mmCIF file of C-alpha atoms in Angstrom:
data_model
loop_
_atom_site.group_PDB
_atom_site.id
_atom_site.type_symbol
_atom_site.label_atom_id
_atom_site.label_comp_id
_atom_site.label_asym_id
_atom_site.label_seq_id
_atom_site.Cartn_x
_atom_site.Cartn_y
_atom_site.Cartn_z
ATOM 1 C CA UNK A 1 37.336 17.602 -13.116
ATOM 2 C CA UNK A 2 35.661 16.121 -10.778
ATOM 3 C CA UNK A 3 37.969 13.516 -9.411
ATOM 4 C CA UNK A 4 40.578 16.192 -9.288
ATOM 5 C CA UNK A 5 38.556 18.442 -7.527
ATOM 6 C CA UNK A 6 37.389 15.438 -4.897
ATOM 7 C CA UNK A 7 41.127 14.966 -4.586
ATOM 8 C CA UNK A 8 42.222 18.368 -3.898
ATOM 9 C CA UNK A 9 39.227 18.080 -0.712
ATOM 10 C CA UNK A 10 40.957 15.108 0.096
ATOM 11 C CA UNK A 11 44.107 16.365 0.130
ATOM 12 C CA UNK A 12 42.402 19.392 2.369
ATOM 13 C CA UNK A 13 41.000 17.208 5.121
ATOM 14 C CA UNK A 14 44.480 14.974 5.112
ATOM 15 C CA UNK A 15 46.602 18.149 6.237
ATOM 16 C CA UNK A 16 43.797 19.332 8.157
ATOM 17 C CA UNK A 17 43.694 16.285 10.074
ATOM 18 C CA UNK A 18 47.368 15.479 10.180
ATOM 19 C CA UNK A 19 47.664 19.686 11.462
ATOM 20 C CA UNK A 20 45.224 18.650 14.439
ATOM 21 C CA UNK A 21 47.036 15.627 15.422
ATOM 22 C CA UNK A 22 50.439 17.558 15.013
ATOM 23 C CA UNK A 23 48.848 19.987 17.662
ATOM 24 C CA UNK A 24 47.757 17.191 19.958
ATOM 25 C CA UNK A 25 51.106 15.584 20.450
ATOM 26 C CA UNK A 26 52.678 19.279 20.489
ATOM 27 C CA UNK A 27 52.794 18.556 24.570
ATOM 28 C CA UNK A 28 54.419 21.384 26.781
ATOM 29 C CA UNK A 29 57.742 19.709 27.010
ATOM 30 C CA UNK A 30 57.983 19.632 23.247
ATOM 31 C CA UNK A 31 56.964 23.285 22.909
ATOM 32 C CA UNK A 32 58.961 24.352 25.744
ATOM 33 C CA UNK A 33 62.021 22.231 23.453
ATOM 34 C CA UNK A 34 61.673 24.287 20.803
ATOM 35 C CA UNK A 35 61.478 27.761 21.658
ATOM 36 C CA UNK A 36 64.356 26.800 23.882
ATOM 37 C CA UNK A 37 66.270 25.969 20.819
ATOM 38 C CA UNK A 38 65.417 29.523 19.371
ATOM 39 C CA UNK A 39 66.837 31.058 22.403
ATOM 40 C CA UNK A 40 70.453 33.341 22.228
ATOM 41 C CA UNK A 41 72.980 31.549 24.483
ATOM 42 C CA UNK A 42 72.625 34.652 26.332
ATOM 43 C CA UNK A 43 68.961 35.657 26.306
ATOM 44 C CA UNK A 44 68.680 35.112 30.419
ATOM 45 C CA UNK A 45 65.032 37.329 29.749
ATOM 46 C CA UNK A 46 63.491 34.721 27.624
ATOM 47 C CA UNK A 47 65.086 31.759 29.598
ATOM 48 C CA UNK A 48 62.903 33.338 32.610
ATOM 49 C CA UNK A 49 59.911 33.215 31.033
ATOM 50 C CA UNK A 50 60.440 29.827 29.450
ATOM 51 C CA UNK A 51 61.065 28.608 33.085
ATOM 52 C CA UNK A 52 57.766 30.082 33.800
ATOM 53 C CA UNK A 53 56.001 28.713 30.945
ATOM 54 C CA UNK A 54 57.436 25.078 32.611
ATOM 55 C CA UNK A 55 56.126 25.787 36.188
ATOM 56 C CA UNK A 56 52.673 26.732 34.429
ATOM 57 C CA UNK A 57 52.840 22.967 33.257
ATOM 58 C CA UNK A 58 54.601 21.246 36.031
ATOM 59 C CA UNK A 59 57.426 20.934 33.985
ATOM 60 C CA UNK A 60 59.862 21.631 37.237
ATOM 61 C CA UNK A 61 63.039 20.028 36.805
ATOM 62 C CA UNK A 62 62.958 21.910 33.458
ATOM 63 C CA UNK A 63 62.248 25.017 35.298
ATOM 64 C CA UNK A 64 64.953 24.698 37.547
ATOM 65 C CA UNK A 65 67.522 24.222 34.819
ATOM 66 C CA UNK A 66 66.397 27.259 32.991
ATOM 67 C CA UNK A 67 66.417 28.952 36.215
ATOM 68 C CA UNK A 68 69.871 28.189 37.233
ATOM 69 C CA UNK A 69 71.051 29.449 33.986
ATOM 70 C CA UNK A 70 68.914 32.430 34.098
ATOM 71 C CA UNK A 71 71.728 32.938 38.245
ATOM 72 C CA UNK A 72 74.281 32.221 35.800
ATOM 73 C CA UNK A 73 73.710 34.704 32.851
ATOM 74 C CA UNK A 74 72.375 37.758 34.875
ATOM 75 C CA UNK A 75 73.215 39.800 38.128
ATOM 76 C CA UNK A 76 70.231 42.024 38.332
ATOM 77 C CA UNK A 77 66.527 41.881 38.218
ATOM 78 C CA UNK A 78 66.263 38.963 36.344
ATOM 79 C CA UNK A 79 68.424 36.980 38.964
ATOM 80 C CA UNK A 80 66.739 38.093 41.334
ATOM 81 C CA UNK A 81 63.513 36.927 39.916
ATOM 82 C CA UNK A 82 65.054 33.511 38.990
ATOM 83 C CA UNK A 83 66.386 32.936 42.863
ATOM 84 C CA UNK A 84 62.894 33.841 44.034
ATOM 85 C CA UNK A 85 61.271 30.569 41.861
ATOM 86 C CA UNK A 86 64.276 28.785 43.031
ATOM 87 C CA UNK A 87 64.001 28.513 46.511
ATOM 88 C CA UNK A 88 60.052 29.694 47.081
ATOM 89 C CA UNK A 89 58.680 27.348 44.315
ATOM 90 C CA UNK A 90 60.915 24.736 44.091
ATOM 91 C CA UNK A 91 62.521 24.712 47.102
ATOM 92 C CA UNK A 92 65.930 24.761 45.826
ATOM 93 C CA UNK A 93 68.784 25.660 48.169
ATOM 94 C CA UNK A 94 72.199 27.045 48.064
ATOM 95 C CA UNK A 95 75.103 24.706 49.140
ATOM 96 C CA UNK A 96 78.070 25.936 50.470
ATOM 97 C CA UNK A 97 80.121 25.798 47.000
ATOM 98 C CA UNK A 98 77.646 28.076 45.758
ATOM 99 C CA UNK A 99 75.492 25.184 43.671
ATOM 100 C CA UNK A 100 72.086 24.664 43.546
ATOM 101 C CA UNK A 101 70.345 21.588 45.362
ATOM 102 C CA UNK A 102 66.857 20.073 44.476
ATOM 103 C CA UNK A 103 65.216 19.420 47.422
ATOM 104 C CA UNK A 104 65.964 15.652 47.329
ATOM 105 C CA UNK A 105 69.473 15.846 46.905
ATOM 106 C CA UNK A 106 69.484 19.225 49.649
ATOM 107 C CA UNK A 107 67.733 17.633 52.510
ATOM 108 C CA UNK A 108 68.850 14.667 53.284
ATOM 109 C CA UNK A 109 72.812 16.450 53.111
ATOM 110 C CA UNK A 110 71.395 17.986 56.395
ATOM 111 C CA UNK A 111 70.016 14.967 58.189
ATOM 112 C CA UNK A 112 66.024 15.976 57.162
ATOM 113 C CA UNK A 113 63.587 12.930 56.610
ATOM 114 C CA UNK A 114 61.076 12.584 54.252
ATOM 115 C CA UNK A 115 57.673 12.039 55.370
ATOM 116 C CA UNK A 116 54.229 11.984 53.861
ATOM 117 C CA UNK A 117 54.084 15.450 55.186
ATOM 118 C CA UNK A 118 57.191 16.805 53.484
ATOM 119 C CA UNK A 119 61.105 17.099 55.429
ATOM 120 C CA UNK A 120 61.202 16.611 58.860
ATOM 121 C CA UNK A 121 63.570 17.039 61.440
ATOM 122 C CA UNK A 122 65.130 13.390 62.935
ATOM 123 C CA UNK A 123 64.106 14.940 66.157
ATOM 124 C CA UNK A 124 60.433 16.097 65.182
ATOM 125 C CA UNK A 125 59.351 12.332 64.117
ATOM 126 C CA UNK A 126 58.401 9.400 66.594
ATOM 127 C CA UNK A 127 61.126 6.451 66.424
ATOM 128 C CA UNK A 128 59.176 4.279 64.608
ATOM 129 C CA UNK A 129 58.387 6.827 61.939
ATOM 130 C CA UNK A 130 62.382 7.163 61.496
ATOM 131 C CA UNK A 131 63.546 4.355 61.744
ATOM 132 C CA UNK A 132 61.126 2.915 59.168
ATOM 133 C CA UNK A 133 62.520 5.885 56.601
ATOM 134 C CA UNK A 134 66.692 5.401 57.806
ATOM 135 C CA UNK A 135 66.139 1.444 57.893
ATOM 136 C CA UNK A 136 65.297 1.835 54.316
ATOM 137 C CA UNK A 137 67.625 4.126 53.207
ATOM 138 C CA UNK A 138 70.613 1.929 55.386
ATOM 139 C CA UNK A 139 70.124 -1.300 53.182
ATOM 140 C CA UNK A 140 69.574 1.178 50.142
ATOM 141 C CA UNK A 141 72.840 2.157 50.938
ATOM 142 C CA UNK A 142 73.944 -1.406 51.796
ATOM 143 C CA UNK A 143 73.161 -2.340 48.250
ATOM 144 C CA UNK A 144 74.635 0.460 46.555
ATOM 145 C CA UNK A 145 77.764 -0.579 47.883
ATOM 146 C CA UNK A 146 77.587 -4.416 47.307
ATOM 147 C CA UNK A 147 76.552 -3.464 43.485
ATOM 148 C CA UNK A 148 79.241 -1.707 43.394
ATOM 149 C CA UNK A 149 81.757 -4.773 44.399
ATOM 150 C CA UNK A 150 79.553 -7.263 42.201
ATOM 151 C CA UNK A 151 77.609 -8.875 45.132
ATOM 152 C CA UNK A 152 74.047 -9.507 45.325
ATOM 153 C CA UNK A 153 71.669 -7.155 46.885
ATOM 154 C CA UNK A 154 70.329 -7.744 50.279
ATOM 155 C CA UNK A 155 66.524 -7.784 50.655
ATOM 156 C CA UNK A 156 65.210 -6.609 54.224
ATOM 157 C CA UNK A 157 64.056 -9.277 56.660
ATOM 158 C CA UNK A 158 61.401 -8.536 59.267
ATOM 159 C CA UNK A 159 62.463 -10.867 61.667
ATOM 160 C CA UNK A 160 66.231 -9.969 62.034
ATOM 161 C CA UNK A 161 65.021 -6.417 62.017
ATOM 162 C CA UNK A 162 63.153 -7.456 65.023
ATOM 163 C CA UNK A 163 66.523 -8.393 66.261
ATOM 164 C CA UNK A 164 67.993 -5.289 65.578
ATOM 165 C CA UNK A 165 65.539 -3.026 66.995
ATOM 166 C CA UNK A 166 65.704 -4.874 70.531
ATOM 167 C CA UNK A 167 68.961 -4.246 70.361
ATOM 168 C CA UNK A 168 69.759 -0.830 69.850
ATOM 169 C CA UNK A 169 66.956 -0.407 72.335
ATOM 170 C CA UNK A 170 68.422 -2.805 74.885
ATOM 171 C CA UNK A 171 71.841 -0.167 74.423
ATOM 172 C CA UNK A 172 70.220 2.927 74.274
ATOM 173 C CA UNK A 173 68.244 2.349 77.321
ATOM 174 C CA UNK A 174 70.551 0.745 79.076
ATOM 175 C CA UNK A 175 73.515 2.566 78.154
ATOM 176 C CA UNK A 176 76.206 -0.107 77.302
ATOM 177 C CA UNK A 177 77.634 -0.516 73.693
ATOM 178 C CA UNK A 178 78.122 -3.717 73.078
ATOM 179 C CA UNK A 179 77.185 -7.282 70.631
ATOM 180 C CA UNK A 180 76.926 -8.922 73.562
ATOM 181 C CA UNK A 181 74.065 -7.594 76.510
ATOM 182 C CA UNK A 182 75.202 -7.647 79.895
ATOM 183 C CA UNK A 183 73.715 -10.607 80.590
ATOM 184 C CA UNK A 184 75.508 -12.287 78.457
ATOM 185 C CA UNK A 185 73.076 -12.803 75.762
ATOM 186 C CA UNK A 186 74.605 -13.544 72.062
ATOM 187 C CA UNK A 187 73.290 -12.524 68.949
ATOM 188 C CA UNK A 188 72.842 -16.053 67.834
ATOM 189 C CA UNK A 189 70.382 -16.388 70.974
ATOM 190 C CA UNK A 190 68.929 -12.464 69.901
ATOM 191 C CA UNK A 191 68.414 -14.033 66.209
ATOM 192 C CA UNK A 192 66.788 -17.351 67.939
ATOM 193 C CA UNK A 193 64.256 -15.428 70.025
ATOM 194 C CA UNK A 194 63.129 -13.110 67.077
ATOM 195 C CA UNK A 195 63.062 -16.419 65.190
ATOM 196 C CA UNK A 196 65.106 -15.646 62.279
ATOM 197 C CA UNK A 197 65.649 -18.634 59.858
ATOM 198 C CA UNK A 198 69.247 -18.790 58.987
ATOM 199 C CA UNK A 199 72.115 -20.817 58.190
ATOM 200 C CA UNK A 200 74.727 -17.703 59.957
ATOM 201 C CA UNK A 201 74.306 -14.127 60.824
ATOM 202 C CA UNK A 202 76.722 -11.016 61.626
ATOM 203 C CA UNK A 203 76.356 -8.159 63.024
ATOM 204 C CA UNK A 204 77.397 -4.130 62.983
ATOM 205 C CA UNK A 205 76.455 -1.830 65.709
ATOM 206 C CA UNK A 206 77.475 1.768 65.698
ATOM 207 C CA UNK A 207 76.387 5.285 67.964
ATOM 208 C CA UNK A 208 76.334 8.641 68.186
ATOM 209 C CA UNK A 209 76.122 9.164 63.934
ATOM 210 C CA UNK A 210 73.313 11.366 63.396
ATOM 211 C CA UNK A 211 72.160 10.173 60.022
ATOM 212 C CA UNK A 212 72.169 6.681 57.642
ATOM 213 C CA UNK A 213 74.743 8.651 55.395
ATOM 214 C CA UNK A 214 77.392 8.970 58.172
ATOM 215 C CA UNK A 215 77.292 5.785 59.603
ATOM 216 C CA UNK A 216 77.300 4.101 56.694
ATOM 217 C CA UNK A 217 80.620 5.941 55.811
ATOM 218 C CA UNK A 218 81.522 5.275 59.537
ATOM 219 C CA UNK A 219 81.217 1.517 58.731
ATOM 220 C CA UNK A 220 82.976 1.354 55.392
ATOM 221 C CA UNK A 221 85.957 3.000 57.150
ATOM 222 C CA UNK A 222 86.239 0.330 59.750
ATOM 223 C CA UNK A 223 87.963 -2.594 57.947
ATOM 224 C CA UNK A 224 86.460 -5.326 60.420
ATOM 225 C CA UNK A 225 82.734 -3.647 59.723
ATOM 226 C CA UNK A 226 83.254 -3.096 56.000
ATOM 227 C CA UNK A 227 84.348 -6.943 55.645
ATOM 228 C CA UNK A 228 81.463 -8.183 57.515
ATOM 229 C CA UNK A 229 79.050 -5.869 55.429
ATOM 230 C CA UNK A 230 80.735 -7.349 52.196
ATOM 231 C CA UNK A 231 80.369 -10.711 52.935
ATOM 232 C CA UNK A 232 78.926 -12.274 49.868
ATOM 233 C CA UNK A 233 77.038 -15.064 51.664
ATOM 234 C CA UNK A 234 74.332 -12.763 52.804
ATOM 235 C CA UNK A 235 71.233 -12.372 51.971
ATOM 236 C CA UNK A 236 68.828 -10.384 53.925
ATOM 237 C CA UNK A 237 69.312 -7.291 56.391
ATOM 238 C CA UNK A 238 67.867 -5.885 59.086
ATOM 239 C CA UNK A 239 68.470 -2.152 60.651
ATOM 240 C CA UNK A 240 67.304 -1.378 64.133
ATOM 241 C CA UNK A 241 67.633 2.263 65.250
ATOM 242 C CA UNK A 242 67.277 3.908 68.883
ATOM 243 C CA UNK A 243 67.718 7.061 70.762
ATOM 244 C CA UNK A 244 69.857 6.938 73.754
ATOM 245 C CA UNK A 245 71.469 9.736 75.605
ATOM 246 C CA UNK A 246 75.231 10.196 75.889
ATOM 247 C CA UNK A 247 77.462 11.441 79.464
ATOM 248 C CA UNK A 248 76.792 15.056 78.561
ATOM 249 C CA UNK A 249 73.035 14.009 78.479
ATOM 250 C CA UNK A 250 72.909 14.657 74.454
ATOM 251 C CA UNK A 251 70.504 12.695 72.374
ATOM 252 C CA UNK A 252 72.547 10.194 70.354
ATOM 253 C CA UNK A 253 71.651 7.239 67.551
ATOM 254 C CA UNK A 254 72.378 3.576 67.926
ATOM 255 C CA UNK A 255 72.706 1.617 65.043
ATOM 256 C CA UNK A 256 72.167 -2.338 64.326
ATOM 257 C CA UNK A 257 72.375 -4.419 61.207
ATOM 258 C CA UNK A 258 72.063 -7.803 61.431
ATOM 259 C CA UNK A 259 73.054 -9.791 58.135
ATOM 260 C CA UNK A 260 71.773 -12.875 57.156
ATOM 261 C CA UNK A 261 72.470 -16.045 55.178
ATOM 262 C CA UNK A 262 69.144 -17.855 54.527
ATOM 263 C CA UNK A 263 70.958 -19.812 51.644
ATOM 264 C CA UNK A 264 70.964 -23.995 52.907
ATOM 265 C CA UNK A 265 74.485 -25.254 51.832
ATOM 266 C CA UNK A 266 74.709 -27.837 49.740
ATOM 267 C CA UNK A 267 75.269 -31.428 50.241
ATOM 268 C CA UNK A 268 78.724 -32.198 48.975
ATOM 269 C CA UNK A 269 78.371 -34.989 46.294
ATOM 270 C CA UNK A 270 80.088 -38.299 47.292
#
């Protein structure tokens, strides 16, 4: 009697415990999981609340799916409750097929930069704050598209970004458009001065695109552009970016990439 008795306490604390480590792991994503699971495909009320229940633990990407379908399901209060969390607490937006945009994917659709102290305006940052962010997101770009024709990624190099950034400031304050200045100087002699070590460089220049996304496509258009920006021998990029104004005195971009191949060829063997 006594063992079985000891054994039946035994038994008690086991469940007990096993209970109380059930309930630790039980985090908010897996509880939100299951009552959505319990939900009616058409229960838009509880849906709301569950999105709730996910902003209460910064569960927001959740909440924003529950909230869409919340748009979807209902046409009264309830929507109108669900657009309200949209776009006030999550900053979602609207696009113009009638979807709903995170902020991240929003934003930057409408030329906005992300900063430390949330989207921004192009024309509300210094240069060297945006070109810092667009450099960045050019050779993210850059990479994307070189992936996706099974060349190696670029990595950025400070130097021929040097290069580029005289550059496009040489244009934009001077006005001319051009890979060669009007003194005649090259970008092999650019690429010398900024004393980039490399073994051949290329370069794109573009203007007047008002964001990474468009002159990217800009350059991927151009056959001549797209080929250099292909070009499996390179290696490393750099982006320079500039303001300059136009003939009807508008603000406009320039852009500069300068590719490089830091890659020594080999010796032939005799």
């Amino acid at each position: 009697m006594r063992g079985a008795g000891w054994s039946g306490r035994l038994g008690a604390c086991v469940v007990v415990c096993l209970s109380a480590a059930w309930a630790q792991d039980a985090s908010p994503r897996r509880t939100l999981r299951e009552r959505e699971r319990a939900l009616a495909a058409d229960d838009a009320a509880g849906r709301l609340e569950l999105a709730r229940f996910a902003l209460e633990h910064a569960l927001g990407d959740d909440a924003a799916r529950l909230l869409i379908e919340v748009c979807a399901l209902d046409a009264g209060d309830l929507r109108s409750a669900a657009v309200s969390l949209l776009s006030e607490t999550l900053d979602y937006h609207l696009d113009d097929e009638g979807q709903w945009l995170a902020p991240e994917a929003w934003y930057p659709l409408r030329g906005y930069v992300r900063t430390k102290a949330g989207w921004k305006r192009p024309e509300e940052l210094e240069l060297e704050e945006l070109h810092a962010a667009w450099a960045a997101e050019v050779l993210e770009r850059v990479n994307a598209v070189r992936k996706a024709e099974g060349l190696d990624a670029l990595r950025r190099d400070g130097r021929a970004e040097r290069a580029a950034q005289g550059h496009a400031l040489d244009m934009a304050e001077r006005g001319y458009f051009n890979h060669v200045t009007p003194e005649g100087t090259t970008l092999g002699e650019r690429c010398e001065a900024a004393r980039v070590k490399h073994y051949g460089v290329g370069e794109n220049i573009a203007r007047g695109q008002p964001t990474p996304r468009e002159v990217m496509e800009s350059w991927l258009k151009s056959p001549g552009h797209r080929e250099n920006l292909l070009k499996a021998k390179w290696t490393k990029l750099g982006v320079g970016l500039a303001r300059g104004t136009n003939d009807r005195g508008e603000t406009e971009l320039y852009w500069v990439q300068v590719f490089v191949n830091s890659k020594k060829p080999k010796r032939p063997r005799r």
